[in-house]
Short mmCIF file of C-alpha atoms in Angstrom, two decimals:
data_model
loop_
_atom_site.label_atom_id
_atom_site.label_comp_id
_atom_site.label_asym_id
_atom_site.label_seq_id
_atom_site.Cartn_x
_atom_site.Cartn_y
_atom_site.Cartn_z
CA UNK I 1250 -52.52 -17.86 49.28
CA UNK I 1251 -50.34 -18.89 46.13
CA UNK I 1252 -51.47 -20.28 43.57
CA UNK I 1253 -50.33 -21.28 39.46
CA UNK I 1254 -53.22 -22.03 37.06
CA UNK I 1255 -52.37 -24.99 34.85
CA UNK I 1256 -56.13 -26.34 33.85
CA UNK I 1257 -60.13 -26.50 34.90
CA UNK I 1258 -59.69 -28.46 36.73
CA UNK I 1259 -63.10 -30.61 38.74
CA UNK I 1260 -62.31 -30.97 42.95
CA UNK I 1261 -59.83 -28.37 42.45
CA UNK I 1262 -58.69 -26.74 45.92
CA UNK I 1263 -57.51 -23.58 44.97
CA UNK I 1264 -60.28 -21.67 45.97
CA UNK I 1265 -59.93 -22.13 49.83
CA UNK I 1266 -56.44 -22.36 50.04
CA UNK I 1267 -56.61 -20.35 53.25
CA UNK I 1268 -59.16 -22.79 54.98
CA UNK I 1269 -56.42 -25.85 54.18
CA UNK I 1270 -54.54 -23.53 55.97
CA UNK I 1271 -55.61 -22.94 58.58
CA UNK I 1272 -56.76 -25.99 59.62
CA UNK I 1273 -53.92 -27.46 59.08
CA UNK I 1274 -51.56 -24.97 60.21
CA UNK I 1275 -51.40 -26.39 63.98
CA UNK I 1276 -49.97 -29.89 62.52
CA UNK I 1277 -47.18 -28.21 61.32
CA UNK I 1278 -43.53 -27.45 62.52
CA UNK I 1279 -40.33 -25.79 60.21
CA UNK I 1280 -39.05 -28.94 59.96
CA UNK I 1281 -42.46 -30.63 58.17
CA UNK I 1282 -42.85 -32.58 54.96
CA UNK I 1283 -46.08 -32.33 53.43
CA UNK I 1284 -47.35 -35.21 50.53
CA UNK I 1285 -50.50 -34.23 48.40
CA UNK I 1286 -51.45 -38.23 47.61
CA UNK I 1287 -53.46 -37.43 45.57
CA UNK I 1288 -52.78 -34.00 43.34
CA UNK I 1289 -54.33 -33.21 40.23
CA UNK I 1290 -53.11 -30.02 39.21
CA UNK I 1291 -50.93 -29.73 42.86
CA UNK I 1292 -52.33 -26.30 44.14
CA UNK I 1293 -52.31 -27.42 47.44
CA UNK I 1294 -48.78 -28.94 47.78
CA UNK I 1295 -47.67 -25.28 45.49
CA UNK I 1296 -49.16 -23.18 48.25
CA UNK I 1297 -47.36 -25.17 51.01
CA UNK I 1298 -44.27 -25.38 48.80
CA UNK I 1299 -42.51 -22.17 50.26
CA UNK I 1300 -42.60 -23.11 53.89
CA UNK I 1301 -42.10 -26.67 53.51
CA UNK I 1302 -40.57 -29.23 51.80
CA UNK I 1303 -43.57 -30.80 49.79
CA UNK I 1304 -44.40 -33.81 47.99
CA UNK I 1305 -46.75 -35.03 45.09
CA UNK I 1306 -48.25 -38.06 44.11
CA UNK I 1307 -50.92 -38.43 41.54
CA UNK I 1308 -51.50 -41.59 38.72
CA UNK I 1309 -52.61 -40.01 36.12
CA UNK I 1310 -49.07 -38.81 34.45
CA UNK I 1311 -50.36 -35.50 33.47
CA UNK I 1312 -51.25 -34.40 37.29
CA UNK I 1313 -46.93 -36.17 38.52
CA UNK I 1314 -46.17 -33.73 35.26
CA UNK I 1315 -47.73 -31.01 36.64
CA UNK I 1316 -46.03 -31.70 39.91
CA UNK I 1317 -42.65 -31.95 38.68
CA UNK I 1318 -43.35 -28.28 37.22
CA UNK I 1319 -44.54 -26.28 39.94
CA UNK I 1320 -42.74 -27.87 43.05
CA UNK I 1321 -39.30 -27.45 40.56
CA UNK I 1322 -37.46 -24.44 41.54
CA UNK I 1323 -36.11 -22.35 38.00
CA UNK I 1324 -33.26 -19.91 37.62
CA UNK I 1325 -33.38 -19.67 33.96
CA UNK I 1326 -34.88 -16.96 31.50
CA UNK I 1327 -37.05 -18.85 28.84
CA UNK I 1328 -36.30 -15.79 26.22
CA UNK I 1329 -32.52 -16.71 26.43
CA UNK I 1330 -33.71 -19.96 24.80
CA UNK I 1331 -36.75 -19.17 22.54
CA UNK I 1332 -35.26 -19.42 19.02
CA UNK I 1333 -33.10 -22.70 19.30
CA UNK I 1334 -36.62 -23.60 20.56
CA UNK I 1335 -39.11 -22.09 18.13
CA UNK I 1336 -36.07 -23.35 15.84
CA UNK I 1337 -36.68 -26.84 16.61
CA UNK I 1338 -41.06 -25.85 16.36
CA UNK I 1339 -40.64 -24.92 12.90
CA UNK I 1340 -38.45 -28.06 11.64
CA UNK I 1341 -41.65 -29.99 12.60
CA UNK I 1342 -43.88 -27.28 11.14
CA UNK I 1343 -42.26 -27.57 7.50
CA UNK I 1344 -41.98 -31.47 6.94
CA UNK I 1345 -45.83 -31.88 7.79
CA UNK I 1346 -47.00 -33.93 4.93
CA UNK I 1347 -48.23 -32.03 2.07
CA UNK I 1348 -51.63 -32.42 2.06
CA UNK I 1349 -52.37 -30.81 6.18
CA UNK I 1350 -50.04 -27.78 4.88
CA UNK I 1351 -52.63 -26.96 2.24
CA UNK I 1352 -55.52 -27.74 3.94
CA UNK I 1353 -54.27 -25.25 7.40
CA UNK I 1354 -53.99 -22.64 4.01
CA UNK I 1355 -57.85 -23.11 3.33
CA UNK I 1356 -58.93 -23.02 7.82
CA UNK I 1357 -56.81 -20.16 7.80
CA UNK I 1358 -58.91 -18.53 4.49
CA UNK I 1359 -62.25 -20.14 5.91
CA UNK I 1360 -61.61 -18.10 9.89
CA UNK I 1361 -60.57 -15.07 8.33
CA UNK I 1362 -63.73 -14.11 6.80
CA UNK I 1363 -66.04 -16.75 10.27
CA UNK I 1364 -66.66 -19.32 7.13
CA UNK I 1365 -67.77 -21.47 9.77
CA UNK I 1366 -69.60 -23.17 7.37
CA UNK I 1367 -66.97 -23.88 5.18
CA UNK I 1368 -64.04 -24.57 8.57
CA UNK I 1369 -66.98 -27.52 8.65
CA UNK I 1370 -66.62 -29.32 5.17
CA UNK I 1371 -63.22 -28.71 5.19
CA UNK I 1372 -62.38 -30.72 7.53
CA UNK I 1373 -64.62 -33.35 6.13
CA UNK I 1374 -61.26 -33.73 3.83
CA UNK I 1375 -58.87 -33.43 6.41
CA UNK I 1376 -57.39 -37.37 6.73
CA UNK I 1377 -56.86 -38.84 10.26
CA UNK I 1378 -56.90 -42.19 11.69
CA UNK I 1379 -60.26 -41.82 12.45
CA UNK I 1380 -62.09 -41.97 8.95
CA UNK I 1381 -59.73 -43.98 7.80
CA UNK I 1382 -57.52 -42.01 5.74
CA UNK I 1383 -54.21 -42.20 7.37
CA UNK I 1384 -53.34 -45.83 9.03
CA UNK I 1385 -51.65 -45.77 12.92
CA UNK I 1386 -49.06 -48.10 12.12
CA UNK I 1387 -47.62 -45.82 8.80
CA UNK I 1388 -46.42 -42.44 11.09
CA UNK I 1389 -45.18 -40.30 9.29
CA UNK I 1390 -41.33 -38.66 9.42
CA UNK I 1391 -42.52 -35.87 11.87
CA UNK I 1392 -43.89 -35.43 14.42
CA UNK I 1393 -48.38 -36.01 13.79
CA UNK I 1394 -49.96 -37.39 16.25
CA UNK I 1395 -52.25 -34.14 17.21
CA UNK I 1396 -52.11 -33.77 13.45
CA UNK I 1397 -53.64 -37.14 12.54
CA UNK I 1398 -55.74 -38.29 15.67
CA UNK I 1399 -57.10 -34.86 16.61
CA UNK I 1400 -56.64 -32.49 14.22
CA UNK I 1401 -60.50 -31.64 13.05
CA UNK I 1402 -62.71 -32.42 16.69
CA UNK I 1403 -60.62 -31.78 20.01
CA UNK I 1404 -58.44 -28.83 17.64
CA UNK I 1405 -57.84 -27.12 14.58
CA UNK I 1406 -56.05 -28.62 11.12
CA UNK I 1407 -53.34 -25.54 12.04
CA UNK I 1408 -53.78 -25.78 15.64
CA UNK I 1409 -52.38 -29.63 16.22
CA UNK I 1410 -49.61 -29.53 13.96
CA UNK I 1411 -48.05 -27.09 16.36
CA UNK I 1412 -49.12 -29.12 19.20
CA UNK I 1413 -47.48 -31.70 17.80
CA UNK I 1414 -44.12 -29.00 16.93
CA UNK I 1415 -43.84 -28.30 20.31
CA UNK I 1416 -43.39 -31.81 21.37
CA UNK I 1417 -41.03 -32.63 19.16
CA UNK I 1418 -39.06 -29.39 20.07
CA UNK I 1419 -39.96 -30.53 23.94
CA UNK I 1420 -38.12 -33.64 23.05
CA UNK I 1421 -35.05 -31.46 22.84
CA UNK I 1422 -34.47 -30.70 26.27
CA UNK I 1423 -35.95 -34.29 27.75
CA UNK I 1424 -32.63 -34.20 29.96
CA UNK I 1425 -33.65 -30.67 31.18
CA UNK I 1426 -35.19 -30.28 34.31
CA UNK I 1427 -37.81 -27.18 32.08
CA UNK I 1428 -39.15 -29.98 30.53
CA UNK I 1429 -41.55 -30.42 32.92
CA UNK I 1430 -42.83 -26.16 32.57
CA UNK I 1431 -42.82 -26.69 28.82
CA UNK I 1432 -45.74 -30.38 28.79
CA UNK I 1433 -47.24 -27.92 31.49
CA UNK I 1434 -47.29 -25.41 29.31
CA UNK I 1435 -48.38 -27.72 26.84
CA UNK I 1436 -51.37 -28.41 29.08
CA UNK I 1437 -52.15 -25.01 29.18
CA UNK I 1438 -52.35 -23.99 26.02
CA UNK I 1439 -54.36 -27.50 25.26
CA UNK I 1440 -57.21 -26.28 28.01
CA UNK I 1441 -57.55 -22.79 26.21
CA UNK I 1442 -57.63 -23.70 22.83
CA UNK I 1443 -59.74 -27.10 22.66
CA UNK I 1444 -63.12 -27.90 21.61
CA UNK I 1445 -64.39 -28.65 24.48
CA UNK I 1446 -66.89 -28.08 27.29
CA UNK I 1447 -65.23 -25.43 29.70
CA UNK I 1448 -61.45 -26.81 28.41
CA UNK I 1449 -62.59 -30.36 29.90
CA UNK I 1450 -61.07 -32.39 26.97
CA UNK I 1451 -64.09 -35.89 28.09
CA UNK I 1452 -65.24 -34.94 24.22
CA UNK I 1453 -65.26 -32.41 21.42
CA UNK I 1454 -68.47 -30.22 20.91
CA UNK I 1455 -70.42 -30.81 18.17
CA UNK I 1456 -69.63 -27.88 15.12
CA UNK I 1457 -73.08 -27.34 14.47
CA UNK I 1458 -74.65 -26.48 17.00
CA UNK I 1459 -71.72 -24.59 18.79
CA UNK I 1460 -70.50 -22.89 15.23
CA UNK I 1461 -69.75 -19.20 17.21
CA UNK I 1462 -67.28 -20.69 19.86
CA UNK I 1463 -65.44 -23.05 16.58
CA UNK I 1464 -64.35 -19.37 15.04
CA UNK I 1465 -63.85 -18.25 18.75
CA UNK I 1466 -61.46 -21.38 19.75
CA UNK I 1467 -60.62 -22.08 16.25
CA UNK I 1468 -58.96 -18.70 16.06
CA UNK I 1469 -56.56 -19.10 18.85
CA UNK I 1470 -52.57 -19.82 18.06
CA UNK I 1471 -51.21 -22.75 21.03
CA UNK I 1472 -47.78 -21.58 20.07
CA UNK I 1473 -48.81 -18.32 21.55
CA UNK I 1474 -50.03 -18.93 24.76
CA UNK I 1475 -47.75 -21.59 25.50
CA UNK I 1476 -44.39 -19.87 25.13
CA UNK I 1477 -46.87 -16.87 27.13
CA UNK I 1478 -47.31 -19.12 29.54
CA UNK I 1479 -43.80 -21.28 30.12
CA UNK I 1480 -42.01 -17.12 30.50
CA UNK I 1481 -44.29 -17.87 33.90
CA UNK I 1482 -42.12 -20.15 35.34
CA UNK I 1483 -38.55 -17.70 35.01
CA UNK I 1484 -40.80 -14.47 36.10
CA UNK I 1485 -40.78 -13.64 39.57
CA UNK I 1486 -44.53 -14.69 40.61
CA UNK I 1487 -43.39 -17.91 40.12
CA UNK I 1488 -42.76 -19.38 43.77
CA UNK I 1489 -39.68 -21.12 44.06
CA UNK I 1490 -38.60 -23.06 47.10
CA UNK I 1491 -34.82 -24.15 49.47
CA UNK I 1492 -36.32 -27.57 49.92
CA UNK I 1493 -35.59 -30.97 47.50
CA UNK I 1494 -39.30 -31.28 46.74
CA UNK I 1495 -41.28 -35.13 45.38
CA UNK I 1496 -43.42 -35.97 42.96
CA UNK I 1497 -44.62 -40.07 42.62
CA UNK I 1498 -46.63 -41.02 39.84
CA UNK I 1499 -47.89 -44.11 41.91
CA UNK I 1500 -51.37 -46.32 43.05
CA UNK I 1501 -51.46 -44.41 46.32
CA UNK I 1502 -52.26 -48.07 47.65
CA UNK I 1503 -48.21 -48.83 46.58
CA UNK I 1504 -46.76 -45.36 47.39
CA UNK I 1505 -47.57 -46.04 51.14
CA UNK I 1506 -44.78 -48.80 50.46
CA UNK I 1507 -42.16 -46.92 50.31
CA UNK I 1508 -39.55 -45.73 52.98
CA UNK I 1509 -38.99 -42.11 52.02
CA UNK I 1510 -43.11 -41.72 53.12
CA UNK I 1511 -42.43 -43.84 55.75
CA UNK I 1512 -40.22 -42.16 57.01
CA UNK I 1513 -40.08 -38.63 56.00
CA UNK I 1514 -44.10 -37.41 55.64
CA UNK I 1515 -45.64 -36.10 59.05
CA UNK I 1516 -48.66 -35.24 56.85
CA UNK I 1517 -50.92 -36.71 54.34
CA UNK I 1518 -52.85 -34.44 52.61
CA UNK I 1519 -56.20 -36.42 51.33
CA UNK I 1520 -58.83 -34.86 48.51
CA UNK I 1521 -59.39 -38.08 46.96
CA UNK I 1522 -62.02 -38.19 43.64
CA UNK I 1523 -65.98 -37.92 44.90
CA UNK I 1524 -68.12 -39.01 41.91
CA UNK I 1525 -67.37 -42.00 40.25
CA UNK I 1526 -66.31 -40.00 37.20
CA UNK I 1527 -63.00 -40.82 36.11
CA UNK I 1528 -60.02 -38.80 35.86
CA UNK I 1529 -58.36 -40.30 32.55
CA UNK I 1530 -61.95 -39.35 30.08
CA UNK I 1531 -61.81 -36.01 31.75
CA UNK I 1532 -58.37 -35.08 30.64
CA UNK I 1533 -57.40 -38.41 28.39
CA UNK I 1534 -55.58 -36.34 25.59
CA UNK I 1535 -52.55 -34.24 28.34
CA UNK I 1536 -51.92 -38.75 28.90
CA UNK I 1537 -51.80 -39.00 24.95
CA UNK I 1538 -50.03 -36.00 24.30
CA UNK I 1539 -47.41 -36.72 27.26
CA UNK I 1540 -46.56 -40.69 26.10
CA UNK I 1541 -47.05 -39.52 21.78
CA UNK I 1542 -47.03 -43.48 21.51
CA UNK I 1543 -49.52 -43.25 19.24
CA UNK I 1544 -52.44 -45.69 20.92
CA UNK I 1545 -54.67 -47.83 19.80
CA UNK I 1546 -59.08 -46.60 18.90
CA UNK I 1547 -61.49 -47.31 21.67
CA UNK I 1548 -64.02 -49.35 20.43
CA UNK I 1549 -67.47 -49.83 21.43
CA UNK I 1550 -71.03 -51.49 20.47
CA UNK I 1551 -68.64 -51.32 16.72
CA UNK I 1552 -67.74 -47.32 16.26
CA UNK I 1553 -65.81 -45.27 18.32
CA UNK I 1554 -66.40 -43.50 21.45
CA UNK I 1555 -67.86 -39.76 21.55
CA UNK I 1556 -64.21 -38.71 23.18
CA UNK I 1557 -62.58 -40.31 20.25
CA UNK I 1558 -60.42 -42.24 23.44
CA UNK I 1559 -57.61 -44.05 22.40
CA UNK I 1560 -57.80 -47.66 24.41
CA UNK I 1561 -56.09 -47.95 27.93
CA UNK I 1562 -57.48 -45.59 30.40
CA UNK I 1563 -56.98 -46.53 33.39
CA UNK I 1564 -59.16 -46.80 36.12
CA UNK I 1565 -59.18 -45.93 39.35
CA UNK I 1566 -61.13 -47.47 42.38
CA UNK I 1567 -61.61 -44.07 43.56
CA UNK I 1568 -64.16 -43.42 41.61
CA UNK I 1569 -66.43 -46.54 42.18
CA UNK I 1570 -68.60 -46.51 44.98
CA UNK I 1571 -67.83 -51.03 45.12
CA UNK I 1572 -64.85 -50.00 46.17
CA UNK I 1573 -64.01 -46.74 47.11
CA UNK I 1574 -64.26 -46.96 50.81
CA UNK I 1575 -62.38 -50.06 51.92
CA UNK I 1576 -60.09 -48.86 49.49
CA UNK I 1577 -59.29 -45.40 50.63
CA UNK I 1578 -58.84 -46.92 53.93
CA UNK I 1579 -55.67 -48.13 53.75
CA UNK I 1580 -54.74 -45.04 53.42
CA UNK I 1581 -56.26 -44.21 56.14
CA UNK I 1582 -55.36 -47.57 58.56
CA UNK I 1583 -50.78 -46.46 56.97
CA UNK I 1584 -51.42 -43.30 58.31
CA UNK I 1585 -53.04 -44.75 61.67
CA UNK I 1586 -50.21 -46.70 62.11
CA UNK I 1587 -47.01 -44.63 60.83
CA UNK I 1588 -48.15 -41.67 63.79
CA UNK I 1589 -49.09 -39.35 60.03
CA UNK I 1590 -51.33 -37.11 60.34
CA UNK I 1591 -53.29 -36.83 57.84
CA UNK I 1592 -55.57 -34.43 56.70
CA UNK I 1593 -58.64 -35.85 54.55
CA UNK I 1594 -60.64 -33.18 52.36
CA UNK I 1595 -64.41 -34.08 50.41
CA UNK I 1596 -67.24 -31.67 49.38
CA UNK I 1597 -70.61 -32.47 50.22
CA UNK I 1598 -73.41 -31.56 48.76
CA UNK I 1599 -75.38 -29.72 51.91
CA UNK I 1600 -79.11 -30.32 50.97
CA UNK I 1601 -78.72 -34.16 50.25
CA UNK I 1602 -83.00 -34.56 50.00
CA UNK I 1603 -82.78 -31.60 47.51
CA UNK I 1604 -79.76 -32.14 46.00
CA UNK I 1605 -78.19 -35.53 44.21
CA UNK I 1606 -76.10 -37.97 45.67
CA UNK I 1607 -76.18 -40.74 43.31
CA UNK I 1608 -72.64 -40.18 41.62
CA UNK I 1609 -70.88 -39.70 44.79
CA UNK I 1610 -69.40 -43.00 45.55
CA UNK I 1611 -69.61 -42.20 49.25
CA UNK I 1612 -71.20 -41.20 52.37
CA UNK I 1613 -69.52 -37.79 54.23
CA UNK I 1614 -70.47 -40.15 57.87
CA UNK I 1615 -69.08 -43.18 56.65
CA UNK I 1616 -65.87 -41.52 55.31
CA UNK I 1617 -65.68 -39.61 59.18
CA UNK I 1618 -66.95 -42.71 60.78
CA UNK I 1619 -64.06 -44.43 58.95
CA UNK I 1620 -61.32 -41.57 60.00
CA UNK I 1621 -63.18 -41.40 63.92
CA UNK I 1622 -62.62 -45.64 64.49
CA UNK I 1623 -59.16 -45.46 63.31
CA UNK I 1624 -58.33 -42.45 65.04
CA UNK I 1625 -60.18 -42.41 67.90
CA UNK I 1626 -63.30 -39.73 68.24
CA UNK I 1627 -60.89 -36.64 70.69
CA UNK I 1628 -57.91 -37.40 68.20
CA UNK I 1629 -60.80 -36.75 64.95
CA UNK I 1630 -61.63 -33.16 64.90
CA UNK I 1631 -64.95 -31.75 61.35
CA UNK I 1632 -64.85 -28.31 60.33
CA UNK I 1633 -67.03 -27.17 57.29
CA UNK I 1634 -66.48 -24.35 54.39
CA UNK I 1635 -70.01 -23.36 52.49
CA UNK I 1636 -68.58 -23.44 48.52
CA UNK I 1637 -70.59 -22.95 45.43
CA UNK I 1638 -68.66 -26.50 43.18
CA UNK I 1639 -69.21 -27.13 39.85
CA UNK I 1640 -66.87 -28.89 37.35
CA UNK I 1641 -67.48 -26.44 34.93
CA UNK I 1642 -68.40 -22.88 34.23
CA UNK I 1643 -71.09 -24.09 32.27
CA UNK I 1644 -72.54 -26.63 34.86
CA UNK I 1645 -75.60 -25.56 37.21
CA UNK I 1646 -73.62 -24.17 40.45
CA UNK I 1647 -74.07 -26.27 43.09
CA UNK I 1648 -74.07 -25.83 47.30
CA UNK I 1649 -71.35 -28.43 48.95
CA UNK I 1650 -70.25 -28.43 52.14
CA UNK I 1651 -66.50 -28.42 51.50
CA UNK I 1652 -65.41 -30.89 54.46
CA UNK I 1653 -61.78 -31.02 56.48
CA UNK I 1654 -61.46 -34.62 58.12
CA UNK I 1655 -59.06 -33.55 60.47
CA UNK I 1656 -56.70 -36.79 62.29
CA UNK I 1657 -53.49 -36.35 64.13
CA UNK I 1658 -52.23 -39.25 63.82
CA UNK I 1659 -49.05 -38.72 66.85
#
């Protein structure tokens, strides 16, 4: 099964793609258009890319960027523009403020000596917006958002300067199709190097309690990981497509108003959030690096939030118990009204007596009942596969049933 790894994503279906394909193939014809309406990292859409036209949608900006990157086709060798790209990168890097360049040299010495304590003390000297030593309103002449916001927390100083300089170079290609592949490769590099729990970015780890990991993560080089990943887009393993695939960045209910969706989509694959954990919390840094707009800081109870969040993160109603089922019903009703086949993917604990379900936003029986009522019991089928689910590699594994609710709209 074709896969392209970008993030350690909550609820990713990359490990059960065969199960999904086996059960949805009966709905598909040669001219089918599949809509992955909550696309996330587009693992499902990418897996169908070689055989069908794929539309992907997600309300999160970073997910839209990933969909644009993965559903496109590339016939360019990045090696041909690597020198040019690195010239732009180095242009921004050399224009960093003198204080950052000097402190970056001290950071390198600490890492060479495996001196975690020295590194922690050094970071107290780095000017950031959180310590109010750098004003948000007066950014320097170069790109320095991550240097001034996250250079002592999620990333090291050198790593942050590299992120900023990569982002500067990427903007030189904003009118080129490779722009989205570049941003996606930067997401991957950030995930690989971030000092947080398994690549998620909800909040940075405690430096005092994680000194070994601090050193190992800080020694990783963002630019090297970025270049290696970007080259995968032009490798023989990357799936190119003969179809005109599309990506959208809408709240799903707004997407359903588009004539393109109403007229051309034949199958909707829906993998909605299962729990009340907002995706914008876990991947907020990706939206920040994409928008690159020096946002305001989030204050709660008179202090900055632990995740060092910026204001106005998107809050989905699908991640709230109060609104989820009613909101999701809009998709069920749309699919029935427009005669679309609908496949709903949902993970739910196997042993509800012993496994907590308090954070789940919908009961699986309620969801199945809603689909059956809309499409009819004779046109609704439920299949399951046992799966061991984790939010990340450091969490306790949870045994779940992966449900596919298969609704025939024809």
